[in-house]
PDB file of C-alpha atoms in Angstrom:
ATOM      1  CA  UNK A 138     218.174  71.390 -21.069  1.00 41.00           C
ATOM      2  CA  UNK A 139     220.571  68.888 -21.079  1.00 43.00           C
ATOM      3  CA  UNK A 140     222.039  68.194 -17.257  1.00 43.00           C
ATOM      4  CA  UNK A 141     225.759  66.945 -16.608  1.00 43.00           C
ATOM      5  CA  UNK A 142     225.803  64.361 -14.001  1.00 42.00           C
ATOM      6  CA  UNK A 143     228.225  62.725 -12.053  1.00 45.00           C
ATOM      7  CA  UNK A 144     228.507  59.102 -10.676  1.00 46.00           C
ATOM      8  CA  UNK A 145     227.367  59.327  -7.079  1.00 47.00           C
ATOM      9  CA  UNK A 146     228.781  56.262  -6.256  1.00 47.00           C
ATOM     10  CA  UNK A 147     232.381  57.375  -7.053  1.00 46.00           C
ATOM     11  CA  UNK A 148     233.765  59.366  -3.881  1.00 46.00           C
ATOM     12  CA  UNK A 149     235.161  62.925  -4.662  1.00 49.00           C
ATOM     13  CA  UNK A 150     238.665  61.817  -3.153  1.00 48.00           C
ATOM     14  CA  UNK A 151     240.094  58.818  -2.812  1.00 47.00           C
ATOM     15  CA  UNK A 152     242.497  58.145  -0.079  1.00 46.00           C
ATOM     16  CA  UNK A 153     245.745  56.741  -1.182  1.00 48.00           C
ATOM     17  CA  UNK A 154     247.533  53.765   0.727  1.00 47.00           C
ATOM     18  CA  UNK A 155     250.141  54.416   2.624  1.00 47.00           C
ATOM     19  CA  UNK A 156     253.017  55.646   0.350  1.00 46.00           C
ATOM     20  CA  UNK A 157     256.173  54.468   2.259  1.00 44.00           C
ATOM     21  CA  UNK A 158     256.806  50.894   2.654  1.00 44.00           C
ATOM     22  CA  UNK A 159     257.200  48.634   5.750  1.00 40.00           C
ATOM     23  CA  UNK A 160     261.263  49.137   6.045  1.00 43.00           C
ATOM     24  CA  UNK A 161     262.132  52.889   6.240  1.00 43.00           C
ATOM     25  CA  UNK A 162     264.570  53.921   3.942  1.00 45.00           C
ATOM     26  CA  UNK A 163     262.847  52.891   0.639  1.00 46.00           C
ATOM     27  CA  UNK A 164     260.469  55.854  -0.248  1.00 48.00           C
ATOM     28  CA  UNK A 165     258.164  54.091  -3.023  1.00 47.00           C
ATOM     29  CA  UNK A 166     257.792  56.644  -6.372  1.00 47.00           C
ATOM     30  CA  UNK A 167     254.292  54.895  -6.860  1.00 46.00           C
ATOM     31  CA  UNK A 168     251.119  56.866  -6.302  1.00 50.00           C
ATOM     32  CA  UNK A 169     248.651  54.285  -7.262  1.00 49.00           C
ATOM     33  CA  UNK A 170     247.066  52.315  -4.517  1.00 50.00           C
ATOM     34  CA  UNK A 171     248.619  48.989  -3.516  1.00 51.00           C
ATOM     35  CA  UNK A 172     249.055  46.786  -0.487  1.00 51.00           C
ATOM     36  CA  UNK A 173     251.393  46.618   1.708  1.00 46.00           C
ATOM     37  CA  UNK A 174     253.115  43.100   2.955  1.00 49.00           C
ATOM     38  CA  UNK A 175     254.235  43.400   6.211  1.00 44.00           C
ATOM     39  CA  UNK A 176     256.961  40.921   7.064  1.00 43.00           C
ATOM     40  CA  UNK A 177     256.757  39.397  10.764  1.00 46.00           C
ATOM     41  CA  UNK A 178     259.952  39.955  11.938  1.00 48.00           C
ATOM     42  CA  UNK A 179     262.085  36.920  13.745  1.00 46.00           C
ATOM     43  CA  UNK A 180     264.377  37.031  16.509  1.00 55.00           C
ATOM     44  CA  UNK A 181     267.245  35.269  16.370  1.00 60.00           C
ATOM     45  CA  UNK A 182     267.872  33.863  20.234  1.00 56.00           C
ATOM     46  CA  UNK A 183     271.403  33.851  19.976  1.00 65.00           C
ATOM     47  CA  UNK A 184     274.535  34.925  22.319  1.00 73.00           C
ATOM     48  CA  UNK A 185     272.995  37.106  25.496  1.00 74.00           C
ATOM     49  CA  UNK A 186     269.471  36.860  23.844  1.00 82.00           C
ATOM     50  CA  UNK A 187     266.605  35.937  26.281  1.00 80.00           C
ATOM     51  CA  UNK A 188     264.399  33.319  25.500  1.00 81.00           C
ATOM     52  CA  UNK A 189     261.664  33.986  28.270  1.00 82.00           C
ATOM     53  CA  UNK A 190     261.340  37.671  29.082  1.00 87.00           C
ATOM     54  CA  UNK A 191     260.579  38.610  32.677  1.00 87.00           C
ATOM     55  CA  UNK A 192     257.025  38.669  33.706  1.00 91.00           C
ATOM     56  CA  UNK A 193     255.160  38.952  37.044  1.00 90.00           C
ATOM     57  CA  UNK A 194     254.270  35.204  36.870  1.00 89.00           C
ATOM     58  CA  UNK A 195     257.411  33.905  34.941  1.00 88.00           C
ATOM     59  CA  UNK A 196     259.149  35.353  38.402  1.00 88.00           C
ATOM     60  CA  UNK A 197     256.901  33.992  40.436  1.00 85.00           C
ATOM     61  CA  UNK A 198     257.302  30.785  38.436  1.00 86.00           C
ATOM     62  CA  UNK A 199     261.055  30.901  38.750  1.00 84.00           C
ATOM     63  CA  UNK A 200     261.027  31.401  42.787  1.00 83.00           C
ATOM     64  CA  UNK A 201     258.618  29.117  42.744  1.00 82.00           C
ATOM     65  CA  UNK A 202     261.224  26.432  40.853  1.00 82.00           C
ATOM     66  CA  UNK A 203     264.428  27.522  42.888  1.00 82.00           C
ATOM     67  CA  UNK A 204     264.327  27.979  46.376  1.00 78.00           C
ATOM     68  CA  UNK A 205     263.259  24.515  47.472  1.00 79.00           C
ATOM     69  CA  UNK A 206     265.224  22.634  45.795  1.00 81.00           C
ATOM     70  CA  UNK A 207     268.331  25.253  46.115  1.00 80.00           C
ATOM     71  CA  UNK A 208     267.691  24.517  49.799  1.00 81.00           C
ATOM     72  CA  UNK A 209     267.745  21.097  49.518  1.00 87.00           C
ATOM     73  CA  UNK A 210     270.502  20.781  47.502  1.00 88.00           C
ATOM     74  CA  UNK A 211     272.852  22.906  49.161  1.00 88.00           C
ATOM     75  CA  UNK A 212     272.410  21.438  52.604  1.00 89.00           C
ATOM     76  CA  UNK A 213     272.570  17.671  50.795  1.00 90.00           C
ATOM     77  CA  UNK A 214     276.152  18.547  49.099  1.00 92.00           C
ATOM     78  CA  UNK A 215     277.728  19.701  52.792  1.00 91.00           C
ATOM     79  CA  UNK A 216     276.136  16.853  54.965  1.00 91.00           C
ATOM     80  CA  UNK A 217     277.503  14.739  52.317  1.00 92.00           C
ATOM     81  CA  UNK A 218     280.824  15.699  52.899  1.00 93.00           C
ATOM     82  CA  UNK A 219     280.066  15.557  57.004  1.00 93.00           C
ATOM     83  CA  UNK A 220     278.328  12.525  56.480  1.00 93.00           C
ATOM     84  CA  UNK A 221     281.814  11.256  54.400  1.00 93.00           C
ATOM     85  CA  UNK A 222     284.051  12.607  57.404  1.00 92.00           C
ATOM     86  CA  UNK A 223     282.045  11.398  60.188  1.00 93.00           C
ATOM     87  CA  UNK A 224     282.136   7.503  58.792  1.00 91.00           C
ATOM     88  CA  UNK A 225     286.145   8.070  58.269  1.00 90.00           C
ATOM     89  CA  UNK A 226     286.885   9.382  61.250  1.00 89.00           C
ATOM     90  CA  UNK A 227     284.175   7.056  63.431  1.00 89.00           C
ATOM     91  CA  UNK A 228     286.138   3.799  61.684  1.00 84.00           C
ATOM     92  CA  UNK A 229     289.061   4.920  62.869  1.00 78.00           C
ATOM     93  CA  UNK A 230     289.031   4.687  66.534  1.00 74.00           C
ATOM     94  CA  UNK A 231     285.424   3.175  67.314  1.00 83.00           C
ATOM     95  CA  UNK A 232     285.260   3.301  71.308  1.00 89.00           C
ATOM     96  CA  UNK A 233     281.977   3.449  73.360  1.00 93.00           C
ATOM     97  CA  UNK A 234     281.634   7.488  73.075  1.00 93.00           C
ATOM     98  CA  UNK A 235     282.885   7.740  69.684  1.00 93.00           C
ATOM     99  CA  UNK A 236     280.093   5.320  68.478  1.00 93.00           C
ATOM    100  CA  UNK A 237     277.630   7.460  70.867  1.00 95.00           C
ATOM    101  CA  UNK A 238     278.579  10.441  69.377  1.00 95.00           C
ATOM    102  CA  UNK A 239     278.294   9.496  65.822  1.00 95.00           C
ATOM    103  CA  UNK A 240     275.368   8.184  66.326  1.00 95.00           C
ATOM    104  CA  UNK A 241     273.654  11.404  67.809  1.00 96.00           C
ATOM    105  CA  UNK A 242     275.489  13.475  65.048  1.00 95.00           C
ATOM    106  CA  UNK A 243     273.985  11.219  62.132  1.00 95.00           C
ATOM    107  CA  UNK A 244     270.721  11.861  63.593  1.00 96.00           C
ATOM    108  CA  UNK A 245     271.241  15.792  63.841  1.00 96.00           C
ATOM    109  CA  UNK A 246     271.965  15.249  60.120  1.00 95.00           C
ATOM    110  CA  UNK A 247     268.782  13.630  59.306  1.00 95.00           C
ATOM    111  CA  UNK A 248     266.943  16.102  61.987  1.00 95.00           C
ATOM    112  CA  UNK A 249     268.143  19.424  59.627  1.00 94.00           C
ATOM    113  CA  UNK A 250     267.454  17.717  56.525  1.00 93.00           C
ATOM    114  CA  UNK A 251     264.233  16.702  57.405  1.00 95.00           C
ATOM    115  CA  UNK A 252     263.384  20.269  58.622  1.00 94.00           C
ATOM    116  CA  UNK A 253     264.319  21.649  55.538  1.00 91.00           C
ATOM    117  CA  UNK A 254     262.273  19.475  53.396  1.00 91.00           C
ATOM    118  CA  UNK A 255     258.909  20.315  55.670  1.00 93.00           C
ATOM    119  CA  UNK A 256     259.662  24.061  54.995  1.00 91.00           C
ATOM    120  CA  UNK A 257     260.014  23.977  51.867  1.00 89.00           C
ATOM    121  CA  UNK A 258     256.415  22.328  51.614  1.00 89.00           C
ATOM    122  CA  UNK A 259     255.058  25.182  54.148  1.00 91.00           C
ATOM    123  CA  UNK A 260     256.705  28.022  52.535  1.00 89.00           C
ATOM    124  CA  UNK A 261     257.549  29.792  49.260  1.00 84.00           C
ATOM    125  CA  UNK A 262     259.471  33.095  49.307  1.00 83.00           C
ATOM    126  CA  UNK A 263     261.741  35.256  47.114  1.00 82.00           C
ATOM    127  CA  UNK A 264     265.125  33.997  48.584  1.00 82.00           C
ATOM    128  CA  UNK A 265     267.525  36.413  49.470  1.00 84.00           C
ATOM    129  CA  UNK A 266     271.073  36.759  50.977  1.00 89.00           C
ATOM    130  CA  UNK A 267     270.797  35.463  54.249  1.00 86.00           C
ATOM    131  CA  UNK A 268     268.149  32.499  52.967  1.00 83.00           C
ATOM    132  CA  UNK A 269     271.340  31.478  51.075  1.00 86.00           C
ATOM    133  CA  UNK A 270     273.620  32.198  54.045  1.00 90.00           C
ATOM    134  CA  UNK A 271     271.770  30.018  56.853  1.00 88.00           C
ATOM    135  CA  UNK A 272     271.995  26.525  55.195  1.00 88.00           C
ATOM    136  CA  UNK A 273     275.543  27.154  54.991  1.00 91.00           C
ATOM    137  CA  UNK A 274     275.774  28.280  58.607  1.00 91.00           C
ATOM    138  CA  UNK A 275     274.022  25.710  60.211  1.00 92.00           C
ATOM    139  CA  UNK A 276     274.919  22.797  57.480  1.00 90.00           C
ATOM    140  CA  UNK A 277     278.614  23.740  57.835  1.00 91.00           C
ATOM    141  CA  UNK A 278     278.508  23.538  61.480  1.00 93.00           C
ATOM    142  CA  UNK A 279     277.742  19.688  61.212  1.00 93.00           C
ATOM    143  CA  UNK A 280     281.497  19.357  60.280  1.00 94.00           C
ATOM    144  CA  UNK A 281     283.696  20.477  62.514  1.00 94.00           C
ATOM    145  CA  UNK A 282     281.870  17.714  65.574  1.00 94.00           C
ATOM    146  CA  UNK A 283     283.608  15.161  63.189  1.00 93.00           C
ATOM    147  CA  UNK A 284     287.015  15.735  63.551  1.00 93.00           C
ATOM    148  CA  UNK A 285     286.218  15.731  67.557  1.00 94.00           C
ATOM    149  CA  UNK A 286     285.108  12.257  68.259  1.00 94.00           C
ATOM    150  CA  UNK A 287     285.975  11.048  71.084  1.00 92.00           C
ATOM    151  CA  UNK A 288     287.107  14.310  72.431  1.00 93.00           C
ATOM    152  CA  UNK A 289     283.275  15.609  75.084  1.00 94.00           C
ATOM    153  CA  UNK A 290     284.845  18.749  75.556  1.00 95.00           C
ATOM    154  CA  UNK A 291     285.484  19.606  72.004  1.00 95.00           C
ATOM    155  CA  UNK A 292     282.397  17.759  70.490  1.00 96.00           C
ATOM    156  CA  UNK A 293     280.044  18.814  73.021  1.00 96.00           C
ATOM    157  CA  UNK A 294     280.758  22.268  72.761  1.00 96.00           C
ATOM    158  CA  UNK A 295     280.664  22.465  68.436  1.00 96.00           C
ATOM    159  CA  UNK A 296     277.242  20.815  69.323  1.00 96.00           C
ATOM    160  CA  UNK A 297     276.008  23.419  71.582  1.00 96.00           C
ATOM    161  CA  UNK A 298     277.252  26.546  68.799  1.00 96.00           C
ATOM    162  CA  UNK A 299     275.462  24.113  65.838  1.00 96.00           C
ATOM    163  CA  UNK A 300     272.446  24.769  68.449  1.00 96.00           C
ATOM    164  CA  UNK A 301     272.613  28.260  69.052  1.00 96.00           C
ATOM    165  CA  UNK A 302     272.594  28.601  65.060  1.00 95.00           C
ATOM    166  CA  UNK A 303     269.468  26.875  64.303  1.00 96.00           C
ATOM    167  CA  UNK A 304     268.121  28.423  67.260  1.00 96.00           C
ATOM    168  CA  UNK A 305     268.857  32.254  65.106  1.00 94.00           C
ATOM    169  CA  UNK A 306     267.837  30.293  62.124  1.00 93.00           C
ATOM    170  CA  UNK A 307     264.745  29.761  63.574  1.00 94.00           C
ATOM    171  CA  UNK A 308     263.913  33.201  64.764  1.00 94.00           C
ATOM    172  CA  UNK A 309     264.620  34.351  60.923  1.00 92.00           C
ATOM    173  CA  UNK A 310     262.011  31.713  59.463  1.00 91.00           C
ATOM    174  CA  UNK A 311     259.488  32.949  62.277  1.00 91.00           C
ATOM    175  CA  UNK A 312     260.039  36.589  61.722  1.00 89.00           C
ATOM    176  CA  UNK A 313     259.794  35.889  57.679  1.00 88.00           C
ATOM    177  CA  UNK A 314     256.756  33.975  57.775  1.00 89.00           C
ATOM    178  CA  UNK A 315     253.488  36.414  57.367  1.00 90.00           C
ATOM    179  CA  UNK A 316     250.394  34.974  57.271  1.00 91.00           C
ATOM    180  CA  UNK A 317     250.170  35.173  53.522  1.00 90.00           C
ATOM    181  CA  UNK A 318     251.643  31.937  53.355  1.00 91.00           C
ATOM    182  CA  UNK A 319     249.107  30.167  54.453  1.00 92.00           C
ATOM    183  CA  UNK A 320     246.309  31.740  52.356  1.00 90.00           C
ATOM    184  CA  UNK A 321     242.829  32.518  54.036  1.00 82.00           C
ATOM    185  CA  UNK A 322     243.784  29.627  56.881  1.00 91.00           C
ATOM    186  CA  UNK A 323     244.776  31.639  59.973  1.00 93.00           C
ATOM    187  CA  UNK A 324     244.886  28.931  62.060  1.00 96.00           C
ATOM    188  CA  UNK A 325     247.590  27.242  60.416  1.00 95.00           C
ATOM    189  CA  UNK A 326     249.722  30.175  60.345  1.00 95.00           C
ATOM    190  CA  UNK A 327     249.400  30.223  63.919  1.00 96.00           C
ATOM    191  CA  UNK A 328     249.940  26.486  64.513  1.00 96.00           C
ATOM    192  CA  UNK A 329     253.458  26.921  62.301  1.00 96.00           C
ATOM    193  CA  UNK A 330     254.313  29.990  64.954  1.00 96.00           C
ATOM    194  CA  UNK A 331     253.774  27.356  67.776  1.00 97.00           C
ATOM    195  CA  UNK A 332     256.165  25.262  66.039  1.00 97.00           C
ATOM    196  CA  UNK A 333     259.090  27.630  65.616  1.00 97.00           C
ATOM    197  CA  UNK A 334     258.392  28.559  68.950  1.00 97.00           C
ATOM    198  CA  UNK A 335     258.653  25.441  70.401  1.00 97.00           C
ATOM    199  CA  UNK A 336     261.946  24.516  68.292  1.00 97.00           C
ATOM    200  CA  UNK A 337     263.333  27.494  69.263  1.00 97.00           C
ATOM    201  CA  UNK A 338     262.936  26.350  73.257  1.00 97.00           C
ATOM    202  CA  UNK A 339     263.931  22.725  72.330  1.00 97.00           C
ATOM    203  CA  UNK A 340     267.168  23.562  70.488  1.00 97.00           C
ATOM    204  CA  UNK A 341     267.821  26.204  72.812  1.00 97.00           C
ATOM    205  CA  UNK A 342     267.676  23.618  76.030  1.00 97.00           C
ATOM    206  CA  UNK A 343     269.428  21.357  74.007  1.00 96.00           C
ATOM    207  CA  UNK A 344     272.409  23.677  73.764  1.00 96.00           C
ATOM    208  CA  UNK A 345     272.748  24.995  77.126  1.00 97.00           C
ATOM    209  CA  UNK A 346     272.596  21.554  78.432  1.00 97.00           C
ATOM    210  CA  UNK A 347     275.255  19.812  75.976  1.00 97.00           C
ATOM    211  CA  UNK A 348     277.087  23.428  76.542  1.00 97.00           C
ATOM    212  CA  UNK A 349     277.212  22.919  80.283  1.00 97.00           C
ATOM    213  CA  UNK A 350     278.440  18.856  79.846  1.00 96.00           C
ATOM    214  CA  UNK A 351     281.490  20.283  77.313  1.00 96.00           C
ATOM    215  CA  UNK A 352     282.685  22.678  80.266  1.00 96.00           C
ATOM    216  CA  UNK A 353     282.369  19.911  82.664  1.00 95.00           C
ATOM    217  CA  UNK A 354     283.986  17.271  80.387  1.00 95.00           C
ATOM    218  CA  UNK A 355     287.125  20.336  80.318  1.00 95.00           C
ATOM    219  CA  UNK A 356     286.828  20.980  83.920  1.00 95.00           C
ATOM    220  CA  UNK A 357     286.823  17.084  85.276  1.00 94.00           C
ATOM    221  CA  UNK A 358     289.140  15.146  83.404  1.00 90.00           C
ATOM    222  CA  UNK A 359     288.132  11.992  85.409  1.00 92.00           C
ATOM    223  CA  UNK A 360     284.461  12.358  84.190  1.00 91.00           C
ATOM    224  CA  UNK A 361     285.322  13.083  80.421  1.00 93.00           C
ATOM    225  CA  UNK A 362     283.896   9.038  79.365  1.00 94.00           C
ATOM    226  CA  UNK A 363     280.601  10.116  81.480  1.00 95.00           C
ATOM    227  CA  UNK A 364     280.284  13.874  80.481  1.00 96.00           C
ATOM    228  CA  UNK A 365     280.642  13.145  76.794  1.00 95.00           C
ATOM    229  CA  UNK A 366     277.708   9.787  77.300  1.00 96.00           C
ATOM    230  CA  UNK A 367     275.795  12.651  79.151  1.00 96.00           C
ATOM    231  CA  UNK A 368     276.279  15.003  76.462  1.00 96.00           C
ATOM    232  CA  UNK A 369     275.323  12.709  73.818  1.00 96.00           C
ATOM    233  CA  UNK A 370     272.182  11.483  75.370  1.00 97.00           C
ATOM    234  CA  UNK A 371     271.312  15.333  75.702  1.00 96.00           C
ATOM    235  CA  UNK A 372     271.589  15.541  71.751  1.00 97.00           C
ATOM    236  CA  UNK A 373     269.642  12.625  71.385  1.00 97.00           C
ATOM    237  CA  UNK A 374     266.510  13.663  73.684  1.00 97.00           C
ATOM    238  CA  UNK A 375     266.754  16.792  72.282  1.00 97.00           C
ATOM    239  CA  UNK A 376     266.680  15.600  68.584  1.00 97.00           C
ATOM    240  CA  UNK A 377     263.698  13.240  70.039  1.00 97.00           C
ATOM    241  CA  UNK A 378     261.640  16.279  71.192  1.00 97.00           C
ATOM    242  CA  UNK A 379     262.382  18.167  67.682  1.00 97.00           C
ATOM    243  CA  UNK A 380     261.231  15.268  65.711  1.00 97.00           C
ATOM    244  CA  UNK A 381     257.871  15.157  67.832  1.00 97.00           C
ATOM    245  CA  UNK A 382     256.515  18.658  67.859  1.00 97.00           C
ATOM    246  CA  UNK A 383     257.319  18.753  64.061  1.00 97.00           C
ATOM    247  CA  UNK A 384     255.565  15.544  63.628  1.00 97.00           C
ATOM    248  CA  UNK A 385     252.711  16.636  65.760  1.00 96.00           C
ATOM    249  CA  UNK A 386     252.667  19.945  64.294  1.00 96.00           C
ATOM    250  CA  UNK A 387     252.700  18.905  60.428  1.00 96.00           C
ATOM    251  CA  UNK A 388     249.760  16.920  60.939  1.00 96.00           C
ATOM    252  CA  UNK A 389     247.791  19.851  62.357  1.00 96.00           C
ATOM    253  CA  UNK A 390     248.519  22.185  59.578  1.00 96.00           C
ATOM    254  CA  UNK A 391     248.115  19.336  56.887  1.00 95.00           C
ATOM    255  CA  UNK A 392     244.862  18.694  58.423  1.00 95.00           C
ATOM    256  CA  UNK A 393     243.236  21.921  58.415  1.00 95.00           C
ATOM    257  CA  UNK A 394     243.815  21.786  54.305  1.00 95.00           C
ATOM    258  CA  UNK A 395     241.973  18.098  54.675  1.00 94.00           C
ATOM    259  CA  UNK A 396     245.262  16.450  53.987  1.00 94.00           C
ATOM    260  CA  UNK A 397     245.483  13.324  55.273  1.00 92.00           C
ATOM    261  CA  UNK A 398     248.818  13.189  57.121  1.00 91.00           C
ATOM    262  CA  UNK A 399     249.000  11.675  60.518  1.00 93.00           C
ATOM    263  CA  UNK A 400     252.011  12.146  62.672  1.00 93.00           C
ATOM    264  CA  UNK A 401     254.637   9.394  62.159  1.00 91.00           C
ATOM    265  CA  UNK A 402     252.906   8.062  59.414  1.00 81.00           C
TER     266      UNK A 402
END
């Protein structure tokens, strides 16, 4: 007796591609299997289109690009324009304590720039308002002493507020400085602590004592030529003692990363 057989290699039911196409909208009136061409679709970067979307490491990247040299180019632009001021105005009448006091104001210039620049090799952060706030604060304040040259009184005491500002400055930059910044290296989180620290005492000296010259300089007319030399050899010791323990300081935390970078160098 004669058997019907089937091909065994031919499955009972065949499974039909997918019968929509890629773009909706277009129901296909095919039922026989075909392939489907799937388009890659292009964006077209144009008006309010991003061209980097916003990862964890793109915004790490990006703080990473932008705060030191928004620092550093903020507080350039303003002691530009002091720097600009204090030649005009030091020109113009150049007696004994003007040239004194333009001298010890150029060097506070140089002192705040140059503090800047080491933090922003110590430290990376997400800035925020008051990061943007302080180099205008203490920056700015390096103005107004220009338009009192030859005036202690007035000079000395702009001095002594520019002071009292980087002193708060200073306290914000120790506060907002966790160890994390320094990686596994404990020690040199604790030797950038001893800096601030120290700042903080030197600046703080520094303004008291040219505060203290001002109010004599107002009090004693006679003494005003002496007061305001006094005053400006405070700013300059004072600058002098800054310079140092950042010097000294900067070389100990550069050396416990085995980076050669003596003090002064």
């Amino acid at each position: 007796m004669a058997i019907e057989s089937r091909d065994l290699t031919v499955p009972k039911h065949r499974h039909r591609a997918n019968p929509y196409p890629y773009h909706e909208g277009n129901r296909s009136t095919s039922t026989h299997p075909r392939t489907i061409e799937y388009e890659e679709e292009v964006k077209d970067a144009g008006r309010g289109e991003a061209i980097q979307g916003l990862t964890r490491d793109v915004l790490i990247h990006r703080s990473l690009e932008v705060s030191p040299n928004g620092f550093i180019t903020i507080v350039s632009i303003i002691q530009g324009v002091a720097l600009a001021l204090l030649a005009q105005n030091t020109f113009e009448k150049p007696s004994v304590l003007v040239v004194a006091q333009s001298v010890a104001l150029m060097m506070i210039f140089v002192v705040v720039f140059y503090f800047y620049l080491t933090m922003s090799v110590m430290l990376r952060w997400a800035p925020s308002f008051l990061d943007s706030f302080l180099p205008f604060a203490i920056a700015g304040l390096e103005i107004p002493p220009a338009f009192f040259l030859g005036n202690a009184a007035g000079w000395s005491m702009w001095l002594a507020a520019l002071w009292f500002v980087i002193v708060a400055g200073l306290w914000t930059t120790a506060k907002w400085s966790p160890p994390s910044h320094f990686g596994r290296r404990r020690l040199a989180h604790t030797r950038w602590h001893q800096l601030q620290h120290e700042l903080q005492l030197s600046a703080s000296c520094g303004g008291f004592a040219v505060a203290f010259c001002g109010l004599l300089a107002a009090a004693v007319p006679a003494g005003r030529l002496a007061f305001g030399l006094l005053s400006t050899l405070t700013v300059l010791v004072t600058v002098g003692v800054v310079v140092w323990r950042i010097e000294i300081r900067s070389a100990q935390i550069h050396s416990i990363y085995r980076v050669h970078r003596p003090p002064f160098n």
